[in-house]
Structure formats: structure tokens, C-alpha cells
Tab-separated table of C-alpha atoms in Angstrom:
chain	number	residue	atom	x	y	z
U	252	UNK	CA	60.949	-40.874	-141.599
U	253	UNK	CA	60.962	-37.889	-139.356
U	254	UNK	CA	62.182	-34.475	-139.998
U	255	UNK	CA	64.875	-33.041	-137.790
U	256	UNK	CA	65.346	-28.930	-137.996
U	257	UNK	CA	68.480	-28.113	-135.919
U	258	UNK	CA	69.517	-24.903	-134.433
U	259	UNK	CA	66.350	-23.005	-135.527
U	260	UNK	CA	65.503	-19.650	-134.116
U	261	UNK	CA	61.773	-19.461	-133.070
U	262	UNK	CA	59.691	-16.199	-133.058
U	263	UNK	CA	60.184	-15.836	-129.606
U	264	UNK	CA	63.899	-15.839	-129.958
U	265	UNK	CA	64.818	-19.384	-128.647
U	266	UNK	CA	67.424	-21.509	-130.334
U	267	UNK	CA	66.108	-25.111	-130.416
U	268	UNK	CA	66.036	-28.349	-132.395
U	269	UNK	CA	62.610	-29.384	-133.692
U	270	UNK	CA	61.516	-32.915	-134.680
U	271	UNK	CA	58.368	-33.573	-136.711
U	272	UNK	CA	56.330	-36.140	-138.857
U	273	UNK	CA	52.593	-34.825	-139.434
U	274	UNK	CA	52.845	-32.802	-136.225
U	275	UNK	CA	55.683	-31.715	-133.971
U	276	UNK	CA	56.809	-34.505	-131.717
U	277	UNK	CA	59.766	-32.974	-129.720
U	278	UNK	CA	61.430	-29.598	-129.039
U	279	UNK	CA	64.564	-29.239	-127.031
U	280	UNK	CA	67.801	-27.101	-126.982
U	281	UNK	CA	69.466	-30.160	-128.740
U	282	UNK	CA	67.997	-33.427	-129.834
U	283	UNK	CA	70.134	-36.496	-130.832
U	284	UNK	CA	69.434	-37.445	-134.267
U	285	UNK	CA	67.840	-40.866	-134.792
U	286	UNK	CA	68.447	-43.482	-137.637
U	287	UNK	CA	64.981	-42.294	-139.188
U	288	UNK	CA	65.491	-38.557	-139.073
U	289	UNK	CA	65.942	-36.425	-142.252
U	290	UNK	CA	68.424	-33.868	-140.891
U	291	UNK	CA	68.297	-30.342	-141.904
U	292	UNK	CA	71.054	-27.749	-140.233
U	293	UNK	CA	69.076	-24.571	-140.236
U	294	UNK	CA	71.658	-22.599	-138.090
U	295	UNK	CA	71.039	-18.836	-138.708
U	296	UNK	CA	67.236	-19.401	-139.686
U	297	UNK	CA	64.158	-18.293	-138.107
U	298	UNK	CA	61.570	-20.854	-137.883
U	299	UNK	CA	57.972	-19.054	-138.402
U	300	UNK	CA	54.767	-20.576	-138.587
U	301	UNK	CA	53.956	-20.981	-142.021
U	302	UNK	CA	52.029	-18.379	-143.751
U	303	UNK	CA	48.734	-18.979	-145.690
U	304	UNK	CA	47.127	-16.956	-148.212
U	305	UNK	CA	43.496	-16.050	-147.274
U	306	UNK	CA	42.709	-14.292	-150.490
U	307	UNK	CA	43.999	-15.246	-153.710
U	308	UNK	CA	42.488	-14.967	-157.387
U	309	UNK	CA	44.228	-17.771	-158.989
U	310	UNK	CA	42.041	-17.651	-161.977
U	311	UNK	CA	43.144	-13.960	-162.629
U	312	UNK	CA	46.740	-14.449	-161.913
U	313	UNK	CA	49.609	-13.594	-164.309
U	314	UNK	CA	47.500	-11.650	-166.749
U	315	UNK	CA	48.607	-8.208	-166.245
U	316	UNK	CA	50.459	-8.161	-169.587
U	317	UNK	CA	47.139	-9.233	-171.341
U	318	UNK	CA	44.960	-6.270	-170.162
U	319	UNK	CA	46.862	-3.184	-168.789
U	320	UNK	CA	44.468	-1.408	-166.052
U	321	UNK	CA	44.292	1.868	-168.103
U	322	UNK	CA	42.862	3.858	-165.076
U	323	UNK	CA	44.570	2.206	-162.235
U	324	UNK	CA	41.449	1.926	-159.913
U	325	UNK	CA	39.093	-0.868	-159.252
U	326	UNK	CA	36.558	-0.051	-161.989
U	327	UNK	CA	39.640	-0.148	-164.599
U	328	UNK	CA	40.715	-3.387	-163.363
U	329	UNK	CA	37.256	-4.837	-163.520
U	330	UNK	CA	36.715	-3.642	-167.157
U	331	UNK	CA	40.365	-4.869	-167.991
U	332	UNK	CA	39.659	-8.594	-166.645
U	333	UNK	CA	36.060	-8.542	-168.454
U	334	UNK	CA	37.702	-7.721	-171.603
U	335	UNK	CA	40.118	-10.799	-171.691
U	336	UNK	CA	38.144	-13.199	-169.591
U	337	UNK	CA	36.221	-14.847	-172.789
U	338	UNK	CA	39.330	-15.967	-173.747
U	339	UNK	CA	40.524	-17.751	-170.919
U	340	UNK	CA	40.213	-21.476	-171.816
U	341	UNK	CA	40.160	-24.249	-169.138
U	342	UNK	CA	43.640	-25.184	-169.703
U	343	UNK	CA	44.680	-21.591	-169.662
U	344	UNK	CA	43.016	-21.138	-166.215
U	345	UNK	CA	44.371	-24.326	-164.857
U	346	UNK	CA	47.849	-23.428	-166.206
U	347	UNK	CA	48.142	-20.114	-164.838
U	348	UNK	CA	46.561	-21.168	-161.376
U	349	UNK	CA	48.920	-24.092	-160.837
U	350	UNK	CA	51.913	-21.801	-161.640
U	351	UNK	CA	50.748	-19.194	-159.338
U	352	UNK	CA	50.243	-21.773	-156.602
U	353	UNK	CA	53.728	-23.087	-156.909
U	354	UNK	CA	54.973	-19.625	-156.638
U	355	UNK	CA	52.948	-19.259	-153.346
U	356	UNK	CA	54.460	-22.548	-152.320
U	357	UNK	CA	58.025	-21.797	-152.983
U	358	UNK	CA	57.869	-18.812	-150.845
U	359	UNK	CA	56.500	-20.333	-147.972
U	360	UNK	CA	52.661	-20.412	-148.143
U	361	UNK	CA	51.195	-23.978	-147.760
U	362	UNK	CA	47.373	-23.144	-147.631
U	363	UNK	CA	45.712	-21.041	-150.229
U	364	UNK	CA	42.124	-19.668	-150.381
U	365	UNK	CA	41.102	-18.424	-153.957
U	366	UNK	CA	38.091	-16.884	-155.314
U	367	UNK	CA	36.622	-18.035	-158.703
U	368	UNK	CA	34.598	-15.667	-160.616
U	369	UNK	CA	31.221	-16.620	-161.281
U	370	UNK	CA	28.608	-14.914	-163.301
U	371	UNK	CA	27.362	-14.116	-166.898
U	372	UNK	CA	30.931	-13.369	-168.335
U	373	UNK	CA	32.104	-16.550	-166.949
U	374	UNK	CA	29.557	-19.137	-166.105
U	375	UNK	CA	31.090	-22.135	-164.388
U	376	UNK	CA	34.352	-21.966	-166.350
U	377	UNK	CA	36.541	-20.435	-163.533
U	378	UNK	CA	34.920	-22.637	-161.013
U	379	UNK	CA	35.635	-25.875	-162.722
U	380	UNK	CA	39.128	-24.993	-163.370
U	381	UNK	CA	40.138	-24.189	-159.731
U	382	UNK	CA	38.374	-26.918	-158.545
U	383	UNK	CA	40.613	-29.311	-160.790
U	384	UNK	CA	43.600	-27.337	-159.633
U	385	UNK	CA	42.485	-27.733	-155.868
U	386	UNK	CA	42.259	-31.496	-156.353
U	387	UNK	CA	45.534	-31.919	-158.146
U	388	UNK	CA	47.624	-29.951	-155.664
U	389	UNK	CA	46.005	-32.099	-152.648
U	390	UNK	CA	48.712	-33.340	-150.316
U	391	UNK	CA	51.097	-30.452	-151.545
U	392	UNK	CA	49.231	-27.224	-150.824
U	393	UNK	CA	45.770	-26.897	-149.102
U	394	UNK	CA	43.612	-25.074	-151.632
U	395	UNK	CA	40.134	-23.769	-150.506
U	396	UNK	CA	37.681	-22.370	-153.588
U	397	UNK	CA	35.411	-19.677	-153.085
U	398	UNK	CA	32.642	-19.116	-155.469
U	399	UNK	CA	32.591	-15.471	-156.169
U	400	UNK	CA	29.120	-14.597	-157.243
U	401	UNK	CA	29.382	-11.461	-159.441
U	402	UNK	CA	27.275	-8.483	-159.027
U	403	UNK	CA	24.588	-7.947	-161.704
U	404	UNK	CA	25.609	-5.725	-164.775
U	405	UNK	CA	22.352	-6.398	-166.707
U	406	UNK	CA	18.814	-7.324	-166.341
U	407	UNK	CA	18.476	-10.639	-165.492
U	408	UNK	CA	21.922	-11.187	-164.172
U	409	UNK	CA	20.939	-11.468	-160.693
U	410	UNK	CA	18.691	-14.275	-161.128
U	411	UNK	CA	21.358	-16.134	-163.424
U	412	UNK	CA	23.995	-15.657	-161.094
U	413	UNK	CA	21.968	-17.106	-158.141
U	414	UNK	CA	21.227	-20.208	-160.396
U	415	UNK	CA	25.041	-20.555	-161.080
U	416	UNK	CA	26.120	-20.027	-157.555
U	417	UNK	CA	23.744	-23.018	-156.447
U	418	UNK	CA	25.450	-24.888	-159.198
U	419	UNK	CA	28.815	-24.182	-158.014
U	420	UNK	CA	27.917	-25.640	-154.785
U	421	UNK	CA	26.754	-28.723	-156.191
U	422	UNK	CA	30.229	-29.079	-157.988
U	423	UNK	CA	31.871	-28.838	-154.848
U	424	UNK	CA	33.179	-25.481	-153.934
U	425	UNK	CA	34.464	-25.096	-150.348
U	426	UNK	CA	33.011	-21.588	-149.676
U	427	UNK	CA	30.253	-19.254	-150.766
U	428	UNK	CA	31.473	-15.657	-151.845
U	429	UNK	CA	30.410	-12.442	-153.325
U	430	UNK	CA	30.765	-8.592	-153.427
U	431	UNK	CA	27.613	-7.121	-151.990
U	432	UNK	CA	29.255	-3.769	-151.781
U	433	UNK	CA	29.055	-3.842	-155.855
U	434	UNK	CA	25.432	-4.579	-156.075
U	435	UNK	CA	23.067	-1.544	-156.764
U	436	UNK	CA	21.066	-2.925	-153.904
U	437	UNK	CA	23.588	-4.187	-151.279
U	438	UNK	CA	20.996	-5.501	-148.972
U	439	UNK	CA	20.166	-7.871	-151.871
U	440	UNK	CA	23.928	-8.757	-152.581
U	441	UNK	CA	24.345	-9.963	-148.820
U	442	UNK	CA	21.153	-11.745	-149.062
U	443	UNK	CA	22.122	-13.844	-151.795
U	444	UNK	CA	25.516	-15.066	-150.841
U	445	UNK	CA	24.557	-15.345	-147.115
U	446	UNK	CA	21.356	-17.070	-147.948
U	447	UNK	CA	23.050	-19.847	-150.061
U	448	UNK	CA	25.889	-20.361	-147.238
U	449	UNK	CA	23.409	-20.884	-144.687
U	450	UNK	CA	20.833	-23.292	-146.572
U	451	UNK	CA	23.898	-25.282	-147.924
U	452	UNK	CA	26.015	-25.367	-144.714
U	453	UNK	CA	28.960	-23.620	-146.123
U	454	UNK	CA	31.459	-21.019	-144.689
U	455	UNK	CA	31.044	-17.426	-146.347
U	456	UNK	CA	33.816	-15.008	-147.481
U	457	UNK	CA	32.662	-11.775	-148.831
U	458	UNK	CA	34.317	-9.077	-150.665
U	459	UNK	CA	33.208	-6.299	-148.348
U	460	UNK	CA	33.206	-2.661	-148.550
U	461	UNK	CA	36.013	-2.351	-151.115
U	462	UNK	CA	35.589	1.582	-151.230
U	463	UNK	CA	36.775	4.610	-149.741
U	464	UNK	CA	32.710	5.490	-149.345
U	465	UNK	CA	32.525	6.481	-145.469
U	466	UNK	CA	28.998	5.361	-145.625
U	467	UNK	CA	29.557	1.834	-146.398
U	468	UNK	CA	28.566	-0.209	-143.647
U	469	UNK	CA	28.788	-3.736	-145.107
U	470	UNK	CA	31.155	-5.221	-142.546
U	471	UNK	CA	28.630	-4.107	-139.753
U	472	UNK	CA	25.838	-5.624	-141.462
U	473	UNK	CA	27.677	-8.996	-142.105
U	474	UNK	CA	28.378	-9.173	-138.414
U	475	UNK	CA	24.917	-8.151	-137.115
U	476	UNK	CA	23.549	-10.870	-139.718
U	477	UNK	CA	26.045	-13.649	-138.142
U	478	UNK	CA	24.830	-12.989	-134.731
U	479	UNK	CA	21.135	-12.403	-135.604
U	480	UNK	CA	21.024	-15.646	-137.340
U	481	UNK	CA	23.250	-17.997	-134.952
U	482	UNK	CA	25.213	-18.780	-138.540
U	483	UNK	CA	28.118	-21.136	-137.291
U	484	UNK	CA	29.803	-22.217	-140.495
U	485	UNK	CA	32.442	-19.451	-140.403
U	486	UNK	CA	32.282	-15.980	-142.005
U	487	UNK	CA	34.988	-13.721	-143.440
U	488	UNK	CA	34.893	-10.270	-144.766
U	489	UNK	CA	37.795	-9.357	-147.188
U	490	UNK	CA	39.054	-5.759	-147.908
U	491	UNK	CA	36.768	-3.754	-145.524
U	492	UNK	CA	38.544	-0.598	-146.798
U	493	UNK	CA	35.649	1.904	-145.685
U	494	UNK	CA	36.417	0.671	-142.217
U	495	UNK	CA	39.699	2.679	-142.219
U	496	UNK	CA	38.006	6.126	-143.293
U	497	UNK	CA	35.206	5.912	-140.728
U	498	UNK	CA	35.573	7.969	-137.515
U	499	UNK	CA	37.468	6.299	-134.686
U	500	UNK	CA	34.491	5.940	-132.521
U	501	UNK	CA	32.491	4.201	-135.436
U	502	UNK	CA	35.518	2.040	-136.340
U	503	UNK	CA	35.894	0.889	-132.998
U	504	UNK	CA	31.840	-0.056	-132.527
U	505	UNK	CA	32.037	-1.833	-135.723
U	506	UNK	CA	35.129	-3.701	-134.628
U	507	UNK	CA	33.670	-4.835	-131.285
U	508	UNK	CA	30.544	-6.121	-133.088
U	509	UNK	CA	32.936	-7.786	-135.586
U	510	UNK	CA	34.792	-9.489	-132.769
U	511	UNK	CA	31.321	-10.494	-130.880
U	512	UNK	CA	30.290	-12.332	-134.123
U	513	UNK	CA	33.299	-14.101	-134.584
U	514	UNK	CA	33.764	-12.549	-138.232
U	515	UNK	CA	37.247	-12.918	-139.550
U	516	UNK	CA	38.605	-9.799	-141.600
U	517	UNK	CA	41.194	-10.062	-144.260
U	518	UNK	CA	43.363	-6.960	-144.879
U	519	UNK	CA	44.981	-7.016	-148.264
U	520	UNK	CA	47.446	-3.876	-148.532
U	521	UNK	CA	49.023	-4.546	-151.892
U	522	UNK	CA	45.972	-4.323	-153.872
U	523	UNK	CA	44.018	-1.661	-152.070
U	524	UNK	CA	47.112	0.401	-151.826
U	525	UNK	CA	47.270	-0.092	-155.413
U	526	UNK	CA	43.588	0.525	-156.247
U	527	UNK	CA	42.267	3.022	-153.760
U	528	UNK	CA	42.365	6.507	-153.512
U	529	UNK	CA	43.367	7.535	-157.108
U	530	UNK	CA	40.624	10.335	-157.164
U	531	UNK	CA	42.264	12.021	-154.121
U	532	UNK	CA	45.728	13.206	-155.094
U	533	UNK	CA	46.619	15.112	-151.827
U	534	UNK	CA	46.560	13.347	-148.643
U	535	UNK	CA	45.675	10.222	-150.239
U	536	UNK	CA	44.137	7.770	-148.033
U	537	UNK	CA	46.150	4.713	-147.693
U	538	UNK	CA	43.047	2.147	-148.715
U	539	UNK	CA	43.674	-0.139	-145.551
U	540	UNK	CA	41.291	-1.606	-143.299
U	541	UNK	CA	41.443	-0.396	-139.692
U	542	UNK	CA	43.849	-2.926	-138.520
U	543	UNK	CA	44.595	-1.485	-135.095
U	544	UNK	CA	40.866	-1.095	-133.888
U	545	UNK	CA	40.223	-4.761	-135.099
U	546	UNK	CA	43.092	-5.894	-133.025
U	547	UNK	CA	42.393	-3.753	-130.146
U	548	UNK	CA	38.744	-5.245	-130.058
U	549	UNK	CA	39.675	-8.693	-130.116
U	550	UNK	CA	38.711	-9.559	-133.849
U	551	UNK	CA	40.604	-12.177	-135.896
U	552	UNK	CA	42.691	-10.108	-138.165
U	553	UNK	CA	44.220	-12.110	-141.462
U	554	UNK	CA	46.021	-10.532	-144.110
U	555	UNK	CA	47.177	-11.713	-147.878
U	556	UNK	CA	48.398	-10.539	-150.940
U	557	UNK	CA	45.008	-10.834	-153.076
U	558	UNK	CA	45.967	-10.405	-156.641
U	559	UNK	CA	49.198	-11.681	-158.338
U	560	UNK	CA	50.274	-9.841	-161.432
U	561	UNK	CA	46.855	-9.049	-163.055
U	562	UNK	CA	44.899	-5.929	-163.726
U	563	UNK	CA	44.036	-5.330	-159.930
U	564	UNK	CA	47.589	-5.471	-158.883
U	565	UNK	CA	50.511	-5.867	-161.686
U	566	UNK	CA	53.181	-6.039	-158.567
U	567	UNK	CA	52.124	-9.000	-156.583
U	568	UNK	CA	54.891	-11.530	-155.793
U	569	UNK	CA	53.030	-14.478	-154.050
U	570	UNK	CA	55.236	-13.782	-150.700
U	571	UNK	CA	53.492	-13.277	-147.606
U	572	UNK	CA	56.495	-11.339	-146.530
U	573	UNK	CA	55.301	-8.713	-149.173
U	574	UNK	CA	52.094	-8.416	-147.093
U	575	UNK	CA	53.357	-8.579	-143.478
U	576	UNK	CA	55.991	-5.929	-144.198
U	577	UNK	CA	53.345	-3.448	-145.754
U	578	UNK	CA	51.431	-3.893	-142.631
U	579	UNK	CA	54.163	-2.628	-140.805
U	580	UNK	CA	54.894	0.042	-143.021
U	581	UNK	CA	51.684	1.446	-143.881
U	582	UNK	CA	49.484	-0.172	-141.266
U	583	UNK	CA	51.775	0.486	-138.362
U	584	UNK	CA	51.604	-2.856	-136.884
U	585	UNK	CA	54.636	-4.435	-135.110
U	586	UNK	CA	56.653	-7.043	-137.188
U	587	UNK	CA	55.251	-9.877	-134.795
U	588	UNK	CA	51.521	-8.689	-135.340
U	589	UNK	CA	52.238	-8.403	-139.004
U	590	UNK	CA	53.456	-11.894	-139.047
U	591	UNK	CA	50.618	-13.237	-137.029
U	592	UNK	CA	48.368	-11.676	-139.271
U	593	UNK	CA	49.563	-13.633	-142.572
U	594	UNK	CA	50.015	-16.839	-140.635
U	595	UNK	CA	48.020	-17.280	-137.491
U	596	UNK	CA	45.211	-14.731	-138.412
U	597	UNK	CA	45.124	-16.072	-141.853
U	598	UNK	CA	44.726	-19.727	-140.785
U	599	UNK	CA	42.025	-18.949	-138.422
U	600	UNK	CA	39.804	-16.909	-141.040
U	601	UNK	CA	40.363	-20.244	-143.239
U	602	UNK	CA	39.319	-22.710	-140.244
U	603	UNK	CA	42.799	-24.151	-140.223
U	604	UNK	CA	44.686	-24.935	-137.296
U	605	UNK	CA	47.774	-22.605	-136.100
U	606	UNK	CA	51.439	-23.918	-136.220
U	607	UNK	CA	53.699	-23.478	-133.186
U	608	UNK	CA	56.941	-24.644	-132.159
U	609	UNK	CA	55.432	-26.932	-129.745
U	610	UNK	CA	54.628	-30.659	-129.203
U	611	UNK	CA	51.417	-31.441	-131.158
U	612	UNK	CA	51.325	-28.568	-133.537
U	613	UNK	CA	50.831	-28.931	-137.114
U	614	UNK	CA	53.954	-29.474	-139.054
U	615	UNK	CA	53.548	-25.898	-141.038
U	616	UNK	CA	56.692	-23.762	-141.170
U	617	UNK	CA	58.801	-21.680	-143.089
U	618	UNK	CA	62.701	-21.356	-142.150
U	619	UNK	CA	64.198	-18.064	-143.316
U	620	UNK	CA	67.866	-17.522	-143.304
U	621	UNK	CA	68.070	-13.891	-141.587
U	622	UNK	CA	69.493	-12.250	-138.462
U	623	UNK	CA	66.509	-10.874	-136.958
U	624	UNK	CA	62.546	-11.595	-137.129
U	625	UNK	CA	62.759	-7.786	-138.896
U	626	UNK	CA	64.898	-9.250	-141.493
U	627	UNK	CA	62.933	-12.278	-142.051
U	628	UNK	CA	59.399	-10.968	-142.600
U	629	UNK	CA	61.085	-8.052	-144.684
U	630	UNK	CA	62.182	-10.753	-146.985
U	631	UNK	CA	65.738	-9.817	-146.560
U	632	UNK	CA	66.444	-13.715	-146.216
U	633	UNK	CA	66.261	-15.237	-149.510
U	634	UNK	CA	67.346	-18.802	-148.467
U	635	UNK	CA	63.911	-20.426	-147.517
U	636	UNK	CA	63.072	-23.942	-146.449
U	637	UNK	CA	59.146	-24.648	-146.348
U	638	UNK	CA	57.679	-27.575	-144.376
U	639	UNK	CA	54.304	-28.727	-144.917
U	640	UNK	CA	52.742	-32.096	-143.129
U	641	UNK	CA	56.099	-32.475	-141.712
U	642	UNK	CA	58.080	-32.631	-144.813
U	643	UNK	CA	60.423	-30.424	-146.979
U	644	UNK	CA	58.040	-29.565	-149.832
U	645	UNK	CA	60.219	-26.470	-151.391
U	646	UNK	CA	63.729	-24.818	-150.618
U	647	UNK	CA	65.340	-21.868	-152.348
U	648	UNK	CA	69.243	-21.008	-152.093
U	649	UNK	CA	70.696	-18.145	-153.692
U	650	UNK	CA	74.295	-17.380	-154.320
U	651	UNK	CA	75.449	-13.790	-154.547
U	652	UNK	CA	78.657	-12.944	-156.199
U	653	UNK	CA	80.212	-9.485	-155.767
U	654	UNK	CA	83.198	-7.781	-157.198
U	655	UNK	CA	86.299	-8.571	-155.660
U	656	UNK	CA	85.115	-11.204	-153.322
U	657	UNK	CA	84.520	-14.767	-152.829
U	658	UNK	CA	81.079	-16.268	-153.444
U	659	UNK	CA	78.699	-15.571	-150.642
U	660	UNK	CA	75.373	-17.465	-149.838
U	661	UNK	CA	72.414	-15.296	-148.969
């Protein structure tokens, strides 16, 4: 059975009908229904390339009520999660991660890259749970699991974490991760994660420069390492907060190196706006990476939500519209640029094909009932239809009843 979406408005403003199976098979101002069509009349809806979440933490999701972040900053979040992580059973991890993934899907996200904590405080428990979730959701949500190797907190942990990272690769993780900026020796942190990725032939996705320290140059060092070694498995740098406080000429030079290396950068506005800058009460920095410099340099810019109601961000809502709207209001991107970041840019960072309303494109779309692209991306349209692999996998319809009026659909 084919899927026929009628009277949708594209991101370019065209009013068309779209027929899909696994891929888009026809686009025209009007298409005649066929006997095998599943028809959805979506007049008044914008048909957007479905977003992807390039940086989630499904193992931490939905825990903000268990361990409040008492200082509100990154150190406080790490302390809070470590106080409760020992109590995370396999069943608890699988349950919360699955519920979180379903929230993402209901809002339109059809692919998720999630980091899984790995270190002395977790062993392989988080990795095993998220691999189980990945496999259980196959065919519904495309989940990628990153082994997030923790920085050493005590003597001997660096060696133990290196062993655990190798074991996580043996278990079948999709990517190698880490947070070199958290290591006492940042170079050693990069050496470990990058070395395992190169040796095992996996992409790398590193938490990079999640700090307002203007001397942090982890993004530049990663790009230089990729170019120097010819690393061809795919490299992503997430956060890159320090790039936003570098002098403009330094940020532009780094962005050019990143573009030349083909390293994707993932901006994470919700979590970084929440965690960063708390020790600067006047003229507080926004804690965002230099999104404009990266785009101007031709680098791949993705964006995501990061944490979902956990000590790192108690306000996440698993909705790409939130990340995109913050890129407009805090990052000063256009609405189209912001949606590109959470859809096309995110998917490029994840090594996935990019949806488009054109014949042959993958069938990954989000239809949002809204009067304009601005309204759709702002999340003003609560009616949504989620299409993955050419079939409707989720839909949301909301009724509003106002005093003295008839029931209206929003």
C-alpha cells in the first residue's frame, strides 16, 4: 500500500500532493488516488523533512525529579546523576529510554543518536540497556548508540574505562564517544576515543568543549586529527560551547578547519543555555556554539535537544521544534536555517539520507498544521502526522474548547 498525502505545503511554499512507499514516488499539484493508496488529506499542513535527534541521553532521561541539580551547572548535573545512577536497574533504563524514544517519535523525530554512559560508575549496564532498546525499536525509530567513555575520576579509572570502551564495541555500539575536555589531560582523552574509533572502524562523536573557557580548542584539535590521519568513518563534535566565546577571527578559522575536515558540529541550545554562564550574572553568555560562523564556513551544522528532563536539563520536551526555535531566538538563525539544522544537518551528522519532497527521497516527514513555516517550527501547530519509511507511525490531534465558542481543532 502506498501513502498519499494530499494538499501539503512544502518548506518552499509549494502546494502539492505526495505519494510514498519507502521513498517518494510522485509529487504533483494533484495526484489521483489509486486503489492501493492510504489517503491523508493534510490541507493546512506544512510537510517538513522529519527531524532527527543527533544527541540524546536516553539512559538519563526522565530523572530530574529523582536528583535535582542543586547548583544548576554542569558540575552539579554530573554530581546529581552519579548519586542516583547506581540505582538504575536494567529494567528501569530500558523503560525510561523506551518512553523517551516514543516521546521523540510522537513529536516527529524518526532517528535518534543516544549516548550511553560508560565508566567505573556504570560498567556496561547503560550500554547493554540502550542496545536492547535500539534493537526493540528497529523499524519504528532508527536508534544509534554511542559509547560515552567517562573521564577518569580516580586513579586507575583511565585504564578501566579504556577496557570497557573496547568491550562496548564488542557488544555492538554504533559509535565511539567521550568527553576529552573533562579529562585532566585533554589530549589523552582525545587519544583514547579517537584511537579506538580508528582501530575498530567506527564513527566518533565526542562531547567537545562544553565549557566557556576561551582557551579550549578541542574542536580544532579534533578537526586537525581527522585531516592528519585521513579518518574516514565519520566524526561529530557536540556542544562546542567555547567556540561561541572565541574572538571572531579565531572562531572563523576553526570553522574553516572543521569544514575542510568534514567534521559535523551539533549545537544543543536547551541544555547549554541551562547549564552555562551561571557564574557570570551580568552580560551572561548564551552558551551556544558559533552557529553563524560554522554555517558561513560551509560546515555541517546539526542541532538537537540533548537532555530530556534530567539533572542536565529539567525542561526538555523531546521536540525538535524547541531546539529549532531556540536557534532562531538565541542563535539568530532564520527559521529555514534552524529547521535545516534539526533535520538535514542532524541527519548528515548521523550519516543518514536527507528527506526532501522529490521523487526518490527517503520517506521521512513531519506534517504540522500551521499557517506558516514560522508557526510550524515554533510548535504552534499541535496537530502532527509523523511519516517514517513511507508510512504513518504517529499522529497527534488536539481539541480546544474556549468559553462561548464551538469546539475547534488546533
